[in-house]
XYZ file of C-alpha atoms in Angstrom:
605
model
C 95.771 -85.813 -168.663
C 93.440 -88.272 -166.658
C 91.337 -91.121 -168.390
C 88.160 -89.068 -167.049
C 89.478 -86.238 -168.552
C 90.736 -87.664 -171.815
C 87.246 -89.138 -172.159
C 85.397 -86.055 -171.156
C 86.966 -83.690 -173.910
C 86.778 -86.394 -176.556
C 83.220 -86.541 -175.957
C 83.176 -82.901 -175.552
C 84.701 -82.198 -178.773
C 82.179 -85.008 -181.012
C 79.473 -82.983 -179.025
C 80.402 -79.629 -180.239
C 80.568 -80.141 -183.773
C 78.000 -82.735 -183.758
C 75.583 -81.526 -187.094
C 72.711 -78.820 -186.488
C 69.711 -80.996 -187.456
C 67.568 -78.143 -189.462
C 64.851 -80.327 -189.112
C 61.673 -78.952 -187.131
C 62.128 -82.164 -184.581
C 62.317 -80.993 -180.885
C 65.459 -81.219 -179.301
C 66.836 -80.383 -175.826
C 69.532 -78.335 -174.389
C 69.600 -78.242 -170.853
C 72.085 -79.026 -167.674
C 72.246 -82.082 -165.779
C 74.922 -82.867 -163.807
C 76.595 -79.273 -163.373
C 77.495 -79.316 -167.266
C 75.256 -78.321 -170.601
C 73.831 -81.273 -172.254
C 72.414 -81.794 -176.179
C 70.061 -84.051 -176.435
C 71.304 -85.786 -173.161
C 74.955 -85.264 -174.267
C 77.725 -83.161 -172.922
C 78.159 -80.279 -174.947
C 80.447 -77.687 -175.209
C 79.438 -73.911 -176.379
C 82.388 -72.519 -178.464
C 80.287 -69.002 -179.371
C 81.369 -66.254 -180.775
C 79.050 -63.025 -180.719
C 77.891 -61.007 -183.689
C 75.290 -58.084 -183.566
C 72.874 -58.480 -186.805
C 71.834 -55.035 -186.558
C 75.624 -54.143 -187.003
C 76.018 -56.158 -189.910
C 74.539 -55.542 -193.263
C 71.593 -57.952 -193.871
C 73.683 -59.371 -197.193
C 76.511 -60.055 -195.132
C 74.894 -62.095 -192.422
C 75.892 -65.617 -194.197
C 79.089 -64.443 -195.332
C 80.127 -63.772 -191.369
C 78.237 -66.511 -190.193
C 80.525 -69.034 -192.452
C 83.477 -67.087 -191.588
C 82.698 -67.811 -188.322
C 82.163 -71.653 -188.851
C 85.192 -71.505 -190.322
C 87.066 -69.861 -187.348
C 86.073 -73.556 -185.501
C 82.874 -71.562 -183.974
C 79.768 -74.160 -183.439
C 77.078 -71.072 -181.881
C 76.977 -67.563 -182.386
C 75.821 -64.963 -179.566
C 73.395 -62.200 -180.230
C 72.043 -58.944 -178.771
C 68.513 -57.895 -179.410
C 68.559 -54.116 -179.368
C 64.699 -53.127 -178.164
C 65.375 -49.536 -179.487
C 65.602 -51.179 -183.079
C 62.625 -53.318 -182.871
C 60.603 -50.364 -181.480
C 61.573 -47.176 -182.729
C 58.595 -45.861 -181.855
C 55.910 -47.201 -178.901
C 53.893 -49.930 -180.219
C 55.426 -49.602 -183.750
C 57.547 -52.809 -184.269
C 59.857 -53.591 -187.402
C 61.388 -56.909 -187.677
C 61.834 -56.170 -191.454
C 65.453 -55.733 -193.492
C 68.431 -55.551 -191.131
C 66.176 -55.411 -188.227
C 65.087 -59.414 -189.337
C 66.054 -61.352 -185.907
C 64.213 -63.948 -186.955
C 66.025 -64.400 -190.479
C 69.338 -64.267 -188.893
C 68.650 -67.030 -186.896
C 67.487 -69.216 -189.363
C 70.614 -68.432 -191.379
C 73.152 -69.183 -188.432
C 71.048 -72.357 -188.428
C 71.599 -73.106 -192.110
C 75.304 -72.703 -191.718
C 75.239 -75.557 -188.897
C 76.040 -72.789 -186.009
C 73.047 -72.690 -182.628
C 72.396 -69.742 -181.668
C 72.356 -68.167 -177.752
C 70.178 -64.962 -177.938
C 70.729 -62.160 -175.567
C 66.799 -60.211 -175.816
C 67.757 -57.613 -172.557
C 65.406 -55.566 -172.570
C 68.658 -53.978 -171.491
C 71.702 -54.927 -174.004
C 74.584 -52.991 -173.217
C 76.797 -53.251 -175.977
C 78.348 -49.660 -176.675
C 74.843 -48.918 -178.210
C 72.530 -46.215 -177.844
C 70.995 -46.128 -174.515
C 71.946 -49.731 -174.214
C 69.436 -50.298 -176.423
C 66.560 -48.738 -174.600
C 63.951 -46.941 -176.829
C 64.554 -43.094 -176.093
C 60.575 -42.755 -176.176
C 60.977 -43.737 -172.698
C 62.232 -41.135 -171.467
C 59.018 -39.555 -172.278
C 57.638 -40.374 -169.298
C 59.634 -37.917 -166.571
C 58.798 -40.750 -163.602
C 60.833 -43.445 -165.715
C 63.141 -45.649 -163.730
C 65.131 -47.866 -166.789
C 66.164 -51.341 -165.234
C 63.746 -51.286 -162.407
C 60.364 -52.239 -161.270
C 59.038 -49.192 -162.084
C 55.239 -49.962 -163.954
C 55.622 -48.244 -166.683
C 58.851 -49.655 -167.418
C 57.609 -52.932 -166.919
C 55.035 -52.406 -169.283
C 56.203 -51.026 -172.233
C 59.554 -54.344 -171.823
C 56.846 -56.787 -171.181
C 55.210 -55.425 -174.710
C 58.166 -55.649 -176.699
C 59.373 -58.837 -175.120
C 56.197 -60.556 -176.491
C 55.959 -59.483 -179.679
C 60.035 -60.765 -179.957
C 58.940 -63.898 -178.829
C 56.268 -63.667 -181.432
C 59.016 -63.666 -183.900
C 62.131 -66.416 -182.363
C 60.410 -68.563 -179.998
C 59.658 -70.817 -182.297
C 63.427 -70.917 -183.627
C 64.199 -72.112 -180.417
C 66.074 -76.048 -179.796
C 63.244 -77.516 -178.208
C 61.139 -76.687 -181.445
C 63.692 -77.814 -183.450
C 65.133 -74.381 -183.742
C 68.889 -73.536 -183.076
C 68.491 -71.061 -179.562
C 69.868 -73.187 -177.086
C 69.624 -70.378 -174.337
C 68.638 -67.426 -173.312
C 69.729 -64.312 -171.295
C 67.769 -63.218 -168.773
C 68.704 -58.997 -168.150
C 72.571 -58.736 -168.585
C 75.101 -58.221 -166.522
C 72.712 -56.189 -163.426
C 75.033 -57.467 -160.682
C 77.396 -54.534 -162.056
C 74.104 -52.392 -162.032
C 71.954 -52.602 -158.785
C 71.385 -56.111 -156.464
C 67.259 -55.945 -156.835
C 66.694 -59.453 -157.763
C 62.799 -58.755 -157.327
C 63.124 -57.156 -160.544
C 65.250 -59.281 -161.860
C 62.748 -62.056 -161.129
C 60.359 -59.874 -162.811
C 62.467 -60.224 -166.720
C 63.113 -63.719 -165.803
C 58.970 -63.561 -165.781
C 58.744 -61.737 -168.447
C 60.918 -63.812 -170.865
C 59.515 -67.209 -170.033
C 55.434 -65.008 -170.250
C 57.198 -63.997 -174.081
C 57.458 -68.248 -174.678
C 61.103 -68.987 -174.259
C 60.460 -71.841 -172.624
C 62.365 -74.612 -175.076
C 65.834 -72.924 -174.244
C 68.149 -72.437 -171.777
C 67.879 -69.444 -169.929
C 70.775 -68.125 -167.714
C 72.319 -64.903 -166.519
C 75.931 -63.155 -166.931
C 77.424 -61.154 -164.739
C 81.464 -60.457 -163.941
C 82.943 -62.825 -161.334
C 83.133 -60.377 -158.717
C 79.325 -59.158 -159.516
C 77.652 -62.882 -159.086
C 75.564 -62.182 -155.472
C 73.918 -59.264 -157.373
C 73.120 -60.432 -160.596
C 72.064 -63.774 -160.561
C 68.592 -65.828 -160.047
C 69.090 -68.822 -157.951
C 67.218 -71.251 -160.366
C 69.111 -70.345 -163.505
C 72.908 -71.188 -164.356
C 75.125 -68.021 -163.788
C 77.804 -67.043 -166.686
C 81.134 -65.130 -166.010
C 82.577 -62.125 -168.320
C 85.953 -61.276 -168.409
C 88.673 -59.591 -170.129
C 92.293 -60.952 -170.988
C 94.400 -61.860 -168.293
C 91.230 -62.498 -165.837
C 90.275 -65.865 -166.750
C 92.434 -68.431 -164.195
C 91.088 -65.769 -161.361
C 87.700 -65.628 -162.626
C 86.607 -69.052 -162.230
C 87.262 -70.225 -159.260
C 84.677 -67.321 -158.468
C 82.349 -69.037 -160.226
C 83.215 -72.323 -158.806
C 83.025 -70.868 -155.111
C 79.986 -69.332 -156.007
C 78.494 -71.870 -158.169
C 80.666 -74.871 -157.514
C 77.625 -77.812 -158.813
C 78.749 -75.759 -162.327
C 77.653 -74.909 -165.271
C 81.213 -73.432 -165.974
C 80.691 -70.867 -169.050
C 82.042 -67.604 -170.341
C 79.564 -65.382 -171.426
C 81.559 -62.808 -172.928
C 85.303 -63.173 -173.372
C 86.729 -59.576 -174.131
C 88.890 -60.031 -177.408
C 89.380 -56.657 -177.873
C 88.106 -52.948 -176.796
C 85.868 -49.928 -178.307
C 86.761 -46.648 -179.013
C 86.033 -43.314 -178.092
C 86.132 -39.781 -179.799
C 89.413 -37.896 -179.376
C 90.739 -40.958 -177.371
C 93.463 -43.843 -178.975
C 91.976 -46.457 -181.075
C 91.996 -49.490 -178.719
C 94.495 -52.374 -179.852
C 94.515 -55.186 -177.731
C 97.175 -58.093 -176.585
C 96.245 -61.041 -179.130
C 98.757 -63.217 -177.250
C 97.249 -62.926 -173.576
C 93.933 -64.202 -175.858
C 95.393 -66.654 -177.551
C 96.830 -68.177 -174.443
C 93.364 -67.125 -172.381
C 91.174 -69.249 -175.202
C 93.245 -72.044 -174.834
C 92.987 -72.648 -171.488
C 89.465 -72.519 -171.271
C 89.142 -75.262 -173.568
C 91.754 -77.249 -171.990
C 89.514 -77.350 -168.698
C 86.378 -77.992 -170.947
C 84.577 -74.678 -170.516
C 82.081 -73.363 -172.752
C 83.139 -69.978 -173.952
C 81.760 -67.332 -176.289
C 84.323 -64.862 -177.647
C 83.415 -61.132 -177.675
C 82.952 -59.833 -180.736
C 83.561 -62.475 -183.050
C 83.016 -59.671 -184.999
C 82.379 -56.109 -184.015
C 80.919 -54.309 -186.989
C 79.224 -50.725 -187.153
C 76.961 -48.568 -184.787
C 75.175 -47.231 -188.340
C 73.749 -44.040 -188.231
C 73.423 -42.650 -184.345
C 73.605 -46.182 -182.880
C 76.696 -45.233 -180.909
C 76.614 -45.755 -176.911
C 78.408 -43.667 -174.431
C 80.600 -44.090 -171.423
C 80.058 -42.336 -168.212
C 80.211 -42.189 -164.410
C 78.281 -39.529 -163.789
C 80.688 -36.857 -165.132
C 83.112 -37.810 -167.352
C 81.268 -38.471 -170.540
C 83.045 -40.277 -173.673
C 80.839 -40.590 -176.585
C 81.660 -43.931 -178.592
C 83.135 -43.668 -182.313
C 80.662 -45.328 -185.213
C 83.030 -48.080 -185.626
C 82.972 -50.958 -183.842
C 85.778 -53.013 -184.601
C 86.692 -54.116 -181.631
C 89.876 -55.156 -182.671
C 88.027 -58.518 -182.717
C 89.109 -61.456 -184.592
C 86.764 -60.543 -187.994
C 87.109 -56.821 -189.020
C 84.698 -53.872 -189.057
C 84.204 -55.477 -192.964
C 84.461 -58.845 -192.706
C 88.076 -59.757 -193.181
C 89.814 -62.509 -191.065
C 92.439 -60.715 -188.950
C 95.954 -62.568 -187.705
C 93.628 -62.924 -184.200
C 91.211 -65.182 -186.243
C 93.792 -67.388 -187.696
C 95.378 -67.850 -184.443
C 92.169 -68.360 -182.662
C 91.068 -70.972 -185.290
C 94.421 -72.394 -184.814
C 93.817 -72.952 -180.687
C 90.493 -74.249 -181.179
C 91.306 -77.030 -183.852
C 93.785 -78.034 -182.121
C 92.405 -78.460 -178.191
C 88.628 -79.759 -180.298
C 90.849 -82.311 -182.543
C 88.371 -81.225 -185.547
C 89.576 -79.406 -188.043
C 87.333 -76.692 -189.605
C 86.102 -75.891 -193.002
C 87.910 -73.952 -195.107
C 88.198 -69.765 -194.335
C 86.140 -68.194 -197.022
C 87.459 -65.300 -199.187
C 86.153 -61.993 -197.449
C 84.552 -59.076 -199.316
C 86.993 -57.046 -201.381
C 87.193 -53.430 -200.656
C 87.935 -50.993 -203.529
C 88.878 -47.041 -203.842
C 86.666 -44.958 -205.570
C 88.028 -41.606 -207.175
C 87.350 -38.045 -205.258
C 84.538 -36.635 -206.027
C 82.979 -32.682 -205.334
C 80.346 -31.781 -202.957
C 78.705 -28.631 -205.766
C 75.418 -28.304 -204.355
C 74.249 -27.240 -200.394
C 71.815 -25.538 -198.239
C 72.096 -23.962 -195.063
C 70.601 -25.852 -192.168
C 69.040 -22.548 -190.940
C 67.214 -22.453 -194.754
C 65.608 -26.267 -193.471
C 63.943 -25.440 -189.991
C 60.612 -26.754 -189.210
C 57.821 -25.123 -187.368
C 58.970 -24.921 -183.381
C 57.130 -25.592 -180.538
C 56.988 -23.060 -177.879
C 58.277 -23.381 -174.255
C 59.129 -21.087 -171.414
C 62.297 -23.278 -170.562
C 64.181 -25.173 -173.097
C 62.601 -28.794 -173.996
C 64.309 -32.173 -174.453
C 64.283 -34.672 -177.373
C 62.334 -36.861 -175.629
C 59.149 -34.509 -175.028
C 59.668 -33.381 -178.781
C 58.725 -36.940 -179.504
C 62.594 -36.956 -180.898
C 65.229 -39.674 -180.656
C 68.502 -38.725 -182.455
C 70.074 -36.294 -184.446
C 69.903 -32.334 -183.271
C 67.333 -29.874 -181.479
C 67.547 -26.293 -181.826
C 66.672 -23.514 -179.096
C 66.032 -20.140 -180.395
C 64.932 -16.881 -178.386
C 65.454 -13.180 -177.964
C 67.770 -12.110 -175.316
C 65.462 -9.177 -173.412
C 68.027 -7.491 -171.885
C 71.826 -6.993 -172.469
C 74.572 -9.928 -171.801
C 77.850 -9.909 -170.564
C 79.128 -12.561 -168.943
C 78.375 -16.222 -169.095
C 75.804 -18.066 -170.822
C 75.020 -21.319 -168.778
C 73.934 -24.479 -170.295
C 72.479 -26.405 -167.127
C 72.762 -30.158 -167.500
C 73.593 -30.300 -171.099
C 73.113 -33.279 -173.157
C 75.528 -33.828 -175.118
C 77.460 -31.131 -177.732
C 76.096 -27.570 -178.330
C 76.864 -24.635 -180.902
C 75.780 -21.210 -180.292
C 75.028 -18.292 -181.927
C 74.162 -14.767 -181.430
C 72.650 -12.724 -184.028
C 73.182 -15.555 -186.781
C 77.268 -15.507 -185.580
C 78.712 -18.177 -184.037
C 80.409 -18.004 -180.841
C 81.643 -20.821 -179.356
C 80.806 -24.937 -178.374
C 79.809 -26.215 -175.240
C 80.788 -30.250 -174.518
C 79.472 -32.486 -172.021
C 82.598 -34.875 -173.667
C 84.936 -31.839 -171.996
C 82.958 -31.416 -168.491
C 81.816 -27.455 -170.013
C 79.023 -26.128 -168.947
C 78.764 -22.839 -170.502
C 80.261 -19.668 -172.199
C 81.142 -16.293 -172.406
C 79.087 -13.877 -174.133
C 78.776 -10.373 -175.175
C 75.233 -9.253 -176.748
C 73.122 -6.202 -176.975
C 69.530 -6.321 -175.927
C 67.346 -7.830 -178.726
C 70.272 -9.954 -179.932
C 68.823 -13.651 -181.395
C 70.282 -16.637 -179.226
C 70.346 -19.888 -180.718
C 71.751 -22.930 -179.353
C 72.233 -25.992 -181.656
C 72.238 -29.219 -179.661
C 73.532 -32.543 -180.752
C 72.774 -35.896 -179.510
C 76.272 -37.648 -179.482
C 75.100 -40.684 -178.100
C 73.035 -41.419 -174.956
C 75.062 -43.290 -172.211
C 74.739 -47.582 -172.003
C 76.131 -48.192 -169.003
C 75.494 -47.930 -164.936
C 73.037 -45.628 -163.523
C 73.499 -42.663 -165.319
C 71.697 -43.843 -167.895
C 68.169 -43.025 -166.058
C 68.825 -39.763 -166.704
C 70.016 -39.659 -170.254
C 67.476 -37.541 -171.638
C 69.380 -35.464 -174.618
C 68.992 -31.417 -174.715
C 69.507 -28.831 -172.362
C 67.531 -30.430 -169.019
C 67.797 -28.111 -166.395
C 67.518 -24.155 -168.381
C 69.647 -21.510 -169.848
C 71.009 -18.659 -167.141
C 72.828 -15.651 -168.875
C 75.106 -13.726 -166.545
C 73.377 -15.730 -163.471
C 69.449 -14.950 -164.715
C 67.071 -17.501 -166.246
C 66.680 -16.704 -169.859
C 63.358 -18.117 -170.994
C 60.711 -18.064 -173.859
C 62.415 -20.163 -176.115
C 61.326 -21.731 -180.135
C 62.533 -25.313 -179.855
C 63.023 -27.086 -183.361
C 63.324 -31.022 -183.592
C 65.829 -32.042 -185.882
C 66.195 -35.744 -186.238
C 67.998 -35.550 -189.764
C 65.589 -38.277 -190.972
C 64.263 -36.642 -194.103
C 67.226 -35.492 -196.553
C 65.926 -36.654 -199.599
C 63.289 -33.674 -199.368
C 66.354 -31.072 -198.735
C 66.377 -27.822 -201.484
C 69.864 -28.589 -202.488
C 70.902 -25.305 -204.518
C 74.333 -24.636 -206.596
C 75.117 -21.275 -204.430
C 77.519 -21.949 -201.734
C 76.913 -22.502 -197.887
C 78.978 -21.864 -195.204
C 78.130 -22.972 -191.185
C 76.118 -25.589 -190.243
C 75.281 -26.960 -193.855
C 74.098 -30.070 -195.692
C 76.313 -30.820 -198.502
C 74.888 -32.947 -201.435
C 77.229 -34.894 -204.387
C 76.952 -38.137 -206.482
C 79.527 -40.194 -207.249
C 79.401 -43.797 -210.274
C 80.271 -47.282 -209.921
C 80.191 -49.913 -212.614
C 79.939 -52.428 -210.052
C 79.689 -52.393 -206.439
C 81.911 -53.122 -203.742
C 82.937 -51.978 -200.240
C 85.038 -48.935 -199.351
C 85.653 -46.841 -196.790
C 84.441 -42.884 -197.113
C 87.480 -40.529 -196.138
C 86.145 -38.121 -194.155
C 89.232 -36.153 -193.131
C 87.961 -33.239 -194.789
C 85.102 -32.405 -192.444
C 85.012 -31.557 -189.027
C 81.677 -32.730 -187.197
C 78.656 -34.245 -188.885
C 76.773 -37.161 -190.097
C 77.281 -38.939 -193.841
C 74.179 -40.401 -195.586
C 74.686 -42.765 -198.385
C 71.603 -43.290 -200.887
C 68.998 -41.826 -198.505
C 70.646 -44.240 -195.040
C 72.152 -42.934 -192.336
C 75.835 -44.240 -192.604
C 77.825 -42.989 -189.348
C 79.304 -40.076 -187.318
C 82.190 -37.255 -188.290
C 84.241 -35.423 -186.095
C 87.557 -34.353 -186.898
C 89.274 -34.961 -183.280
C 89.815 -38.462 -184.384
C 90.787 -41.572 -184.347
C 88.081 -42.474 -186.568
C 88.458 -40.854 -190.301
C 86.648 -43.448 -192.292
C 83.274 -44.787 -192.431
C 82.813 -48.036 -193.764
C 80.486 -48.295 -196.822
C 78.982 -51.948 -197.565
C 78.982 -52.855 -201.507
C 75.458 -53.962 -201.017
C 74.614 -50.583 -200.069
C 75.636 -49.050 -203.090
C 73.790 -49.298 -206.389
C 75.731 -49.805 -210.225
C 75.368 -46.131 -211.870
C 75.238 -43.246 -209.704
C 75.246 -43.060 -205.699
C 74.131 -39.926 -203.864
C 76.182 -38.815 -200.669
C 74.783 -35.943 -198.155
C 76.821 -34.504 -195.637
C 75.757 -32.381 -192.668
C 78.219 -30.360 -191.218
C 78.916 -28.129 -188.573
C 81.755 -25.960 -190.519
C 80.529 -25.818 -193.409
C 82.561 -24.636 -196.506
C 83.301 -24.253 -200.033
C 84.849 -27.399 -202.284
C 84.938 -29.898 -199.662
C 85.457 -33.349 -201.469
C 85.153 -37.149 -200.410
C 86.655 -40.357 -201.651
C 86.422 -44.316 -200.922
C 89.502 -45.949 -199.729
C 90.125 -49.271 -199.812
C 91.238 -49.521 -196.534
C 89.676 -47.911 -193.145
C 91.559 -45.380 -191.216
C 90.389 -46.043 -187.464
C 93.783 -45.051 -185.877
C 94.093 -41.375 -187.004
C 95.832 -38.875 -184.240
C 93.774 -37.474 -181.553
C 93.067 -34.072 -180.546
């Protein structure tokens, strides 16, 4: 090793864990001379990303230390817009959705902070974390200049600001940067919009951070802004051809990894991902050896709750995400240290020379005892009032985001042949005359099925949302229901009853004792003396959602890999614990248990 080298990491390494002044004195991150600077000093990120919204709120500080622990000195964060806006113009920065509180708590465990606010995220999540009430608007052009897009980002992008622009470093805060967009050089090359979000984040007051862009190596001439500093993502093995990408492109430096891939997602009826820990290992360390900054992605994965599941798709092929989000990342779905995270901590004590506090114990996970589902109701027993259409209507005009949508009509004249489902969005069960007859999947490339039905026959058509796409230009058309009509035997079929069903409401279901067969909700209770994590078996129902105490807790589908849904302690009260279950096949005595470990690796089909 050179002198200038030897003296570069050494002061490298005292800048890196150098202590987070939680004072509100202003203090400066910034680049001079081609490499990041603290306070005038070089600095090194060593990041690792977590996604608040995937973590339960009473975990935050228990993963943040963990990640301290791991040798960490920032963490990385998405902002997902569609969970800070569920609805236009209504914002909730309360509970989980807290941005703001998560900040200050990766600040009170001595970690900065580099914020990722989109508007477009990414991130396996739902829509990339677009609001689906913009699809409302049929001219909508996502991740464009398009007005009304513009509009309703600009909106949300202030009132964010509102909440963490005053966390940021030059306010004393602990944001030391700031993405501007992410990744658009793998999306489209229009930097006049991307000028645009650069515009609108600095209009939204971060100002007292560093902003910069990310993009893959390959993707730089697209993506970037030629006034901010340009990050590189990556997977394993890509790293030594990477950078000199970056160097060609950008060879005055900053040299940063935005997103190191430390593991992979997983898809429904597709092999849980596990990754080579050893290409990381090696990968980690020599970034650090040339003095990069680096952020690791996921530190920790953790859980698309509820519907918050992305998609994959290129325009045909369409592969729904599972709830977990693992990642096989160094930190588990629940928060224990995996032999990645030991080995990782390892590399980075050893090329910083500091040695890192302690690893904190992680949550303990418990079983809990089987328990009955003894009281149901049919789903067609819970319909609201419909809205009438001649041609089937989506979600998005029903003023719906997730869950299901039902199309109901009378079939006018006889059927034989097949019943085509133009353009349909995402997973469909139908019935004729209350019997059902078959699925349609956009997961399988089917568009449609045969049927056999008198004149008079009732057609219904039970549509499920199984996760709007999050990456390249498909998703400007990801509006969820049947978008282009019904045909039956080659006619239009028309004059349809459309029924939202966003499966929001289930503590107002009439739950009876008779039994319920079909599409059902399934209702049972089960007691804890004290509460702890576990992971709900669900290997005894075939496709659904699982609420726990009134929340929406994650997906079911028996095709696998994922059989378990992890259940946070601190979502769980002491006494007695109500679990719903929808379900597509429903039956008699279905029952439900917590293990204490997940199941994410269950055979396919």
């Amino acid at each position: 090793m050179s002198l200038r080298r030897f003296v570069l990491s050494s002061m490298l390494a005292a800048a890196a864990f150098a202590p987070l002044v939680s004072s509100a004195q202003p203090r400066s991150f910034t680049v001079q001379n081609g490499q990041f600077t603290l306070d005038g000093k070089p600095f090194r990120i060593i990041s690792g990303e977590i996604h608040y919204a995937r973590v339960p709120r009473a975990y935050w500080r228990d993963r943040l230390k963990m990640a301290k622990a791991m040798g960490l000195n920032t963490i990385t964060t998405y902002v997902f817009w569609n969970e800070q806006e569920p609805e236009r113009g209504v914002f909730d920065f309360t509970g989980n959705r807290d941005v703001a509180e998560f900040v200050r708590e990766a600040q009170q465990e001595g970690l900065y902070v580099i914020l990722r606010p989109g508007p477009y995220a990414c991130a396996e999540w739902e829509f990339g974390g677009f609001p689906a009430w913009l699809l409302k608007d049929h001219n909508m052009v996502v991740r464009s200049s398009y007005p009304g897009f513009i509009s309703a980002a600009s909106e949300y992008m202030k009132k964010l600001g509102e909440q963490v622009a005053p966390l940021q470093i030059g306010n004393g805060g602990p944001i030391i940067a700031v993405q501007v967009e992410n990744e658009y050089g793998s999306f489209g090359d229009d930097h006049a919009y991307m000028e645009q979000i650069h515009k609108m984040i600095v209009d939204a007051g971060f100002t007292k951070a560093q902003l910069y862009t990310a993009d893959g190596a390959d993707m730089l001439a697209k993506g970037t802004l030629p006034e901010l500093p340009a990050a590189i993502n990556f997977g394993p093995g890509d790293a030594q051809r990477s950078y000199p990408l970056l160097k060609k492109f950008r060879p005055q430096g900053p040299f940063m990894t935005g997103e190191y891939w430390d593991g992979w997602f997983d898809h429904w009826g597709s092999k849980h991902a596990v990754t080579n820990m050893k290409q990381q290992v090696a990968d980690l360390d020599w970034m650090l050896k040339q003095g990069y900054s680096v952020s690791i992605y996921m530190f920790e994965g953790g859980t698309s709750f509820g519907w918050m599941n992305g998609a994959n798709s290129n325009g045909k092929d369409y592969q729904p995400d599972v709830t977990s989000y693992d990642y096989d990342a160094a930190l588990d779905e629940s928060g224990h240290p995996t032999p990645k995270y030991f080995a990782f901590r390892d590399v980075i004590s050893k090329d910083t020379g500091v040695t890192p506090p302690p690893v904190p114990a992680a949550p303990v996970a418990v079983a809990i005892a089987p328990f009955k589902f003894a009281q149901s109701v049919s789903l067609w027993k819970t319909l609201p009032a419909p809205t009438h259409s001649e041609q089937p209507l989506t979600m998005e005009d029903m003023g719906q985001a997730y869950g299901y949508i039902l199309y109901r009509t009378k079939l006018q004249q006889p059927v034989s042949g097949e019943l085509a489902l133009h353009t349909l969005h995402d997973y469909a069960r139908v019935y004729v005359g209350g019997k059902y007859i078959g699925s349609v999947d956009r997961r399988l490339n089917q568009t449609g099925l045969q049927v056999d039905a008198p004149a008079g026959s009732q057609l219904d058509i039970l549509v499920e949302n199984t996760g709007r796409v999050n990456y390249t230009t498909v998703i400007r058309g990801e509006r969820v229901g049947i978008l282009g009509g019904v045909t039956a035997a080659g006619k239009p079929v028309t004059g349809w009853e459309n029924y939202p069903l966003p499966m929001t409401a289930t503590a107002s279901l009439p739950f009876t004792d008779e039994p319920c067969t079909g599409p059902c909700f399934y209702r049972a209770a089960f007691n804890v003396s004290k509460t702890a994590d576990t992971h709900l078996d669900t290997s005894a129902w075939t496709k659904g959602e699982v609420w726990i105490n009134g929340r929406a807790l994650g997906r079911v589908w028996n095709i696998g890999p994922q059989k378990t849904l992890y259940l946070p302690g601190p979502w769980l009260k002491s006494g007695a614990n109500e679990v719903v279950v929808f379900d597509l096949d429903g039956g008699a005595g279905r029952t439900m248990q917590g293990l204490d470990k997940p199941v994410l690796d269950a055979p396919v089909k």
